[in-house]
GROMACS .gro file of C-alpha atoms in nm:
model
  274
    1UNK     CA    1  15.365  14.423  20.592
    2UNK     CA    2  14.983  14.411  20.492
    3UNK     CA    3  14.885  14.644  20.238
    4UNK     CA    4  14.634  14.733  20.495
    5UNK     CA    5  14.910  14.787  20.742
    6UNK     CA    6  15.091  15.047  20.559
    7UNK     CA    7  15.003  15.394  20.738
    8UNK     CA    8  14.944  15.670  20.474
    9UNK     CA    9  15.167  15.965  20.424
   10UNK     CA   10  15.017  16.296  20.624
   11UNK     CA   11  15.085  16.530  20.368
   12UNK     CA   12  14.942  16.768  20.654
   13UNK     CA   13  15.219  16.722  20.921
   14UNK     CA   14  15.495  16.743  20.667
   15UNK     CA   15  15.778  17.020  20.773
   16UNK     CA   16  15.695  17.369  20.600
   17UNK     CA   17  15.889  17.497  20.313
   18UNK     CA   18  15.995  17.748  20.550
   19UNK     CA   19  16.219  17.765  20.850
   20UNK     CA   20  16.327  17.967  21.116
   21UNK     CA   21  16.015  18.181  21.113
   22UNK     CA   22  16.102  18.363  21.435
   23UNK     CA   23  16.375  18.547  21.248
   24UNK     CA   24  16.162  18.672  20.945
   25UNK     CA   25  16.055  19.013  20.942
   26UNK     CA   26  15.689  19.068  20.958
   27UNK     CA   27  15.669  19.149  20.586
   28UNK     CA   28  15.828  18.809  20.531
   29UNK     CA   29  15.608  18.628  20.731
   30UNK     CA   30  15.283  18.792  20.564
   31UNK     CA   31  15.451  18.736  20.218
   32UNK     CA   32  15.515  18.356  20.260
   33UNK     CA   33  15.195  18.297  20.412
   34UNK     CA   34  15.008  18.466  20.076
   35UNK     CA   35  15.272  18.257  19.861
   36UNK     CA   36  15.117  17.921  20.065
   37UNK     CA   37  14.770  18.031  20.010
   38UNK     CA   38  14.783  18.089  19.667
   39UNK     CA   39  14.831  17.721  19.610
   40UNK     CA   40  14.458  17.657  19.741
   41UNK     CA   41  14.260  17.764  19.476
   42UNK     CA   42  14.464  17.536  19.220
   43UNK     CA   43  14.410  17.261  19.481
   44UNK     CA   44  14.060  17.301  19.491
   45UNK     CA   45  14.033  17.353  19.106
   46UNK     CA   46  14.178  16.962  19.084
   47UNK     CA   47  13.895  16.829  19.261
   48UNK     CA   48  13.602  17.003  19.132
   49UNK     CA   49  13.468  16.696  18.933
   50UNK     CA   50  13.455  16.508  19.297
   51UNK     CA   51  13.263  16.794  19.422
   52UNK     CA   52  13.066  16.785  19.137
   53UNK     CA   53  12.985  16.422  19.176
   54UNK     CA   54  12.893  16.510  19.547
   55UNK     CA   55  12.657  16.755  19.480
   56UNK     CA   56  12.482  16.591  19.232
   57UNK     CA   57  12.408  16.296  19.460
   58UNK     CA   58  12.290  16.544  19.736
   59UNK     CA   59  12.045  16.740  19.553
   60UNK     CA   60  11.771  16.497  19.459
   61UNK     CA   61  11.780  16.403  19.828
   62UNK     CA   62  11.761  16.733  19.942
   63UNK     CA   63  11.438  16.775  19.662
   64UNK     CA   64  11.282  16.478  19.839
   65UNK     CA   65  11.316  16.623  20.214
   66UNK     CA   66  11.654  16.499  20.304
   67UNK     CA   67  11.914  16.677  20.519
   68UNK     CA   68  12.291  16.748  20.498
   69UNK     CA   69  12.466  16.690  20.792
   70UNK     CA   70  12.842  16.830  20.828
   71UNK     CA   71  13.030  16.669  21.117
   72UNK     CA   72  13.397  16.709  21.216
   73UNK     CA   73  13.637  16.816  21.496
   74UNK     CA   74  13.840  17.164  21.560
   75UNK     CA   75  13.894  17.374  21.283
   76UNK     CA   76  13.682  17.124  21.068
   77UNK     CA   77  13.393  17.102  21.292
   78UNK     CA   78  13.379  17.500  21.333
   79UNK     CA   79  13.410  17.504  20.946
   80UNK     CA   80  13.106  17.321  20.936
   81UNK     CA   81  12.897  17.470  21.152
   82UNK     CA   82  12.951  17.871  21.023
   83UNK     CA   83  12.867  17.725  20.688
   84UNK     CA   84  12.546  17.569  20.804
   85UNK     CA   85  12.470  17.869  21.024
   86UNK     CA   86  12.530  18.103  20.744
   87UNK     CA   87  12.238  17.949  20.520
   88UNK     CA   88  11.922  18.038  20.683
   89UNK     CA   89  11.977  18.389  20.665
   90UNK     CA   90  12.155  18.390  20.303
   91UNK     CA   91  11.888  18.157  20.166
   92UNK     CA   92  11.549  18.163  20.408
   93UNK     CA   93  11.602  17.780  20.461
   94UNK     CA   94  11.504  17.580  20.788
   95UNK     CA   95  11.784  17.573  20.990
   96UNK     CA   96  11.726  17.176  20.977
   97UNK     CA   97  11.807  17.191  20.598
   98UNK     CA   98  12.204  17.180  20.673
   99UNK     CA   99  12.320  17.108  20.996
  100UNK     CA  100  12.678  17.144  21.141
  101UNK     CA  101  12.807  16.881  21.425
  102UNK     CA  102  13.123  16.908  21.598
  103UNK     CA  103  13.305  16.677  21.853
  104UNK     CA  104  13.260  16.794  22.220
  105UNK     CA  105  12.932  17.007  22.123
  106UNK     CA  106  12.879  17.389  22.128
  107UNK     CA  107  13.180  17.446  22.403
  108UNK     CA  108  13.418  17.322  22.129
  109UNK     CA  109  13.301  17.626  21.928
  110UNK     CA  110  13.507  17.836  22.162
  111UNK     CA  111  13.709  17.596  22.381
  112UNK     CA  112  13.918  17.309  22.312
  113UNK     CA  113  13.736  16.970  22.434
  114UNK     CA  114  13.980  16.745  22.538
  115UNK     CA  115  14.053  16.405  22.335
  116UNK     CA  116  13.612  16.423  22.209
  117UNK     CA  117  13.742  16.404  21.879
  118UNK     CA  118  13.900  16.038  21.957
  119UNK     CA  119  13.590  15.806  22.040
  120UNK     CA  120  13.491  15.664  21.701
  121UNK     CA  121  13.144  15.582  21.818
  122UNK     CA  122  13.050  15.928  21.953
  123UNK     CA  123  13.017  16.084  21.600
  124UNK     CA  124  12.718  15.862  21.536
  125UNK     CA  125  12.602  15.917  21.855
  126UNK     CA  126  12.540  16.264  21.827
  127UNK     CA  127  12.407  16.252  21.478
  128UNK     CA  128  12.118  16.046  21.657
  129UNK     CA  129  11.983  16.342  21.848
  130UNK     CA  130  11.867  16.457  21.451
  131UNK     CA  131  11.693  16.114  21.394
  132UNK     CA  132  11.873  16.058  21.068
  133UNK     CA  133  11.724  15.850  20.805
  134UNK     CA  134  11.859  15.728  20.472
  135UNK     CA  135  11.721  16.034  20.306
  136UNK     CA  136  11.968  16.199  20.485
  137UNK     CA  137  12.365  16.299  20.374
  138UNK     CA  138  12.656  16.310  20.616
  139UNK     CA  139  12.959  16.472  20.501
  140UNK     CA  140  13.266  16.470  20.730
  141UNK     CA  141  13.512  16.695  20.717
  142UNK     CA  142  13.902  16.621  20.824
  143UNK     CA  143  14.222  16.736  20.737
  144UNK     CA  144  14.411  16.416  20.877
  145UNK     CA  145  14.131  16.191  20.698
  146UNK     CA  146  14.207  15.996  21.038
  147UNK     CA  147  13.968  16.153  21.314
  148UNK     CA  148  13.821  15.861  21.472
  149UNK     CA  149  13.481  16.060  21.596
  150UNK     CA  150  13.453  16.165  21.195
  151UNK     CA  151  13.541  15.848  21.027
  152UNK     CA  152  13.330  15.636  21.268
  153UNK     CA  153  13.003  15.857  21.204
  154UNK     CA  154  13.063  15.832  20.831
  155UNK     CA  155  13.139  15.483  20.873
  156UNK     CA  156  12.842  15.437  21.062
  157UNK     CA  157  12.632  15.662  20.838
  158UNK     CA  158  12.659  15.438  20.521
  159UNK     CA  159  12.622  15.151  20.678
  160UNK     CA  160  12.296  15.264  20.788
  161UNK     CA  161  12.206  15.357  20.415
  162UNK     CA  162  12.277  15.712  20.397
  163UNK     CA  163  12.480  15.939  20.164
  164UNK     CA  164  12.827  16.003  20.261
  165UNK     CA  165  13.131  16.208  20.171
  166UNK     CA  166  13.451  16.297  20.311
  167UNK     CA  167  13.659  16.623  20.265
  168UNK     CA  168  14.026  16.567  20.339
  169UNK     CA  169  14.382  16.717  20.291
  170UNK     CA  170  14.556  16.382  20.243
  171UNK     CA  171  14.546  16.087  20.014
  172UNK     CA  172  14.447  15.741  20.074
  173UNK     CA  173  14.283  15.792  20.447
  174UNK     CA  174  14.049  15.624  20.621
  175UNK     CA  175  13.798  15.851  20.594
  176UNK     CA  176  13.825  15.889  20.201
  177UNK     CA  177  13.767  15.459  20.233
  178UNK     CA  178  13.448  15.495  20.447
  179UNK     CA  179  13.295  15.762  20.215
  180UNK     CA  180  13.088  15.750  19.923
  181UNK     CA  181  13.239  16.030  19.779
  182UNK     CA  182  13.619  16.167  19.892
  183UNK     CA  183  13.726  16.504  19.829
  184UNK     CA  184  14.107  16.513  19.884
  185UNK     CA  185  14.227  16.874  19.836
  186UNK     CA  186  14.595  16.842  19.880
  187UNK     CA  187  14.753  17.158  19.963
  188UNK     CA  188  15.073  17.033  20.065
  189UNK     CA  189  15.249  17.138  20.424
  190UNK     CA  190  15.155  17.420  20.621
  191UNK     CA  191  15.321  17.714  20.667
  192UNK     CA  192  15.362  17.635  21.030
  193UNK     CA  193  15.413  17.293  21.028
  194UNK     CA  194  15.090  17.091  21.090
  195UNK     CA  195  14.887  17.371  21.175
  196UNK     CA  196  14.546  17.278  20.944
  197UNK     CA  197  14.390  17.565  21.055
  198UNK     CA  198  14.565  17.728  20.742
  199UNK     CA  199  14.568  17.616  20.394
  200UNK     CA  200  14.415  17.334  20.501
  201UNK     CA  201  14.087  17.527  20.647
  202UNK     CA  202  14.093  17.768  20.380
  203UNK     CA  203  14.065  17.455  20.124
  204UNK     CA  204  13.756  17.311  20.324
  205UNK     CA  205  13.626  17.661  20.378
  206UNK     CA  206  13.593  17.670  19.980
  207UNK     CA  207  13.468  17.356  19.912
  208UNK     CA  208  13.200  17.365  20.125
  209UNK     CA  209  13.076  17.733  19.970
  210UNK     CA  210  13.082  17.543  19.694
  211UNK     CA  211  12.906  17.264  19.828
  212UNK     CA  212  12.633  17.406  19.988
  213UNK     CA  213  12.591  17.751  19.740
  214UNK     CA  214  12.563  17.540  19.430
  215UNK     CA  215  12.293  17.322  19.640
  216UNK     CA  216  12.105  17.631  19.726
  217UNK     CA  217  12.090  17.734  19.374
  218UNK     CA  218  11.993  17.388  19.270
  219UNK     CA  219  11.726  17.363  19.537
  220UNK     CA  220  11.576  17.770  19.376
  221UNK     CA  221  11.663  17.950  19.629
  222UNK     CA  222  11.835  18.219  19.375
  223UNK     CA  223  11.688  18.387  19.119
  224UNK     CA  224  11.915  18.530  18.861
  225UNK     CA  225  12.202  18.614  19.065
  226UNK     CA  226  12.036  18.720  19.378
  227UNK     CA  227  11.964  18.641  19.735
  228UNK     CA  228  11.570  18.654  19.702
  229UNK     CA  229  11.501  18.457  19.984
  230UNK     CA  230  11.719  18.622  20.229
  231UNK     CA  231  11.553  18.705  20.590
  232UNK     CA  232  11.520  19.052  20.629
  233UNK     CA  233  11.697  19.041  20.960
  234UNK     CA  234  11.871  19.362  20.947
  235UNK     CA  235  11.864  19.773  20.770
  236UNK     CA  236  12.126  19.635  20.530
  237UNK     CA  237  11.930  19.324  20.405
  238UNK     CA  238  11.599  19.543  20.397
  239UNK     CA  239  11.795  19.816  20.206
  240UNK     CA  240  11.943  19.530  19.958
  241UNK     CA  241  11.605  19.369  19.887
  242UNK     CA  242  11.416  19.717  19.835
  243UNK     CA  243  11.687  19.789  19.602
  244UNK     CA  244  11.636  19.430  19.409
  245UNK     CA  245  11.289  19.494  19.384
  246UNK     CA  246  11.363  19.877  19.250
  247UNK     CA  247  11.564  19.726  18.969
  248UNK     CA  248  11.339  19.447  18.852
  249UNK     CA  249  10.992  19.609  18.905
  250UNK     CA  250  11.080  19.966  18.803
  251UNK     CA  251  10.959  20.123  19.129
  252UNK     CA  252  11.035  20.386  19.363
  253UNK     CA  253  11.241  20.308  19.678
  254UNK     CA  254  10.965  20.359  19.941
  255UNK     CA  255  10.724  20.203  19.731
  256UNK     CA  256  10.965  19.908  19.671
  257UNK     CA  257  11.042  19.880  20.063
  258UNK     CA  258  10.658  19.888  20.156
  259UNK     CA  259  10.617  19.586  19.889
  260UNK     CA  260  10.894  19.382  20.025
  261UNK     CA  261  10.842  19.449  20.404
  262UNK     CA  262  10.439  19.332  20.335
  263UNK     CA  263  10.557  19.013  20.144
  264UNK     CA  264  10.829  18.915  20.386
  265UNK     CA  265  11.088  18.876  20.078
  266UNK     CA  266  11.201  18.977  19.727
  267UNK     CA  267  11.094  18.613  19.607
  268UNK     CA  268  10.761  18.650  19.743
  269UNK     CA  269  10.700  19.015  19.656
  270UNK     CA  270  10.809  18.904  19.287
  271UNK     CA  271  10.518  18.666  19.268
  272UNK     CA  272  10.287  18.863  19.394
  273UNK     CA  273  10.306  19.100  19.130
  274UNK     CA  274  10.354  18.847  18.881
   0.00000   0.00000   0.00000
């Protein structure tokens, strides 16, 4: 048998460490899920060097106008879209900076779209709506590391000179092989066998948080430890911004709020003061 014919062991499909779940009490189920979740942070800690390398490669591209695309199917795709959608209100960046793409389109956010993830060419075709260039980065997300939609998109992106990465929860997968930067977060079997919305999804969410938050900090969207570019889209955020200006500039609440609303962001208000 040739080496390339040997299929990698899918850790994400291995049997749970627990059995007879239906016979457990509610407390036992919750405790065991929590025990399993406790291994996720350590698994993520082990791949920080790989995450670091990817982020450091993305930063100069984004400074030069490149974009970051997350692409996935099912839970992985939804997590990418969640992370991308939270960046504009949190950091005041355009929606075009980081874009999430999911197999099956927007309908797949709420409903299963049959076989949408099984077409290798479709991920790259979906990317074409954004007119990708070699300045952009494509980050594939797939717990199994074998999803054709994701692997195909990342492979084509790399062939077209784009920077590529892959987040997976298995070792030596097709996704890892076609990506420039592979992040293999091994969290072990799921509490419910094969249910990668659990530990695998939690690990993916943590890594996406790390990548996007670090990017936003390095791209100047944070001052000190404050979200000074957040959108003032509701009363809570206006109040938060007002208090930031109060503390930084020593103003009364009403004056701080007046300056904030006049400037449009904490960052702009601070610039105007200086």
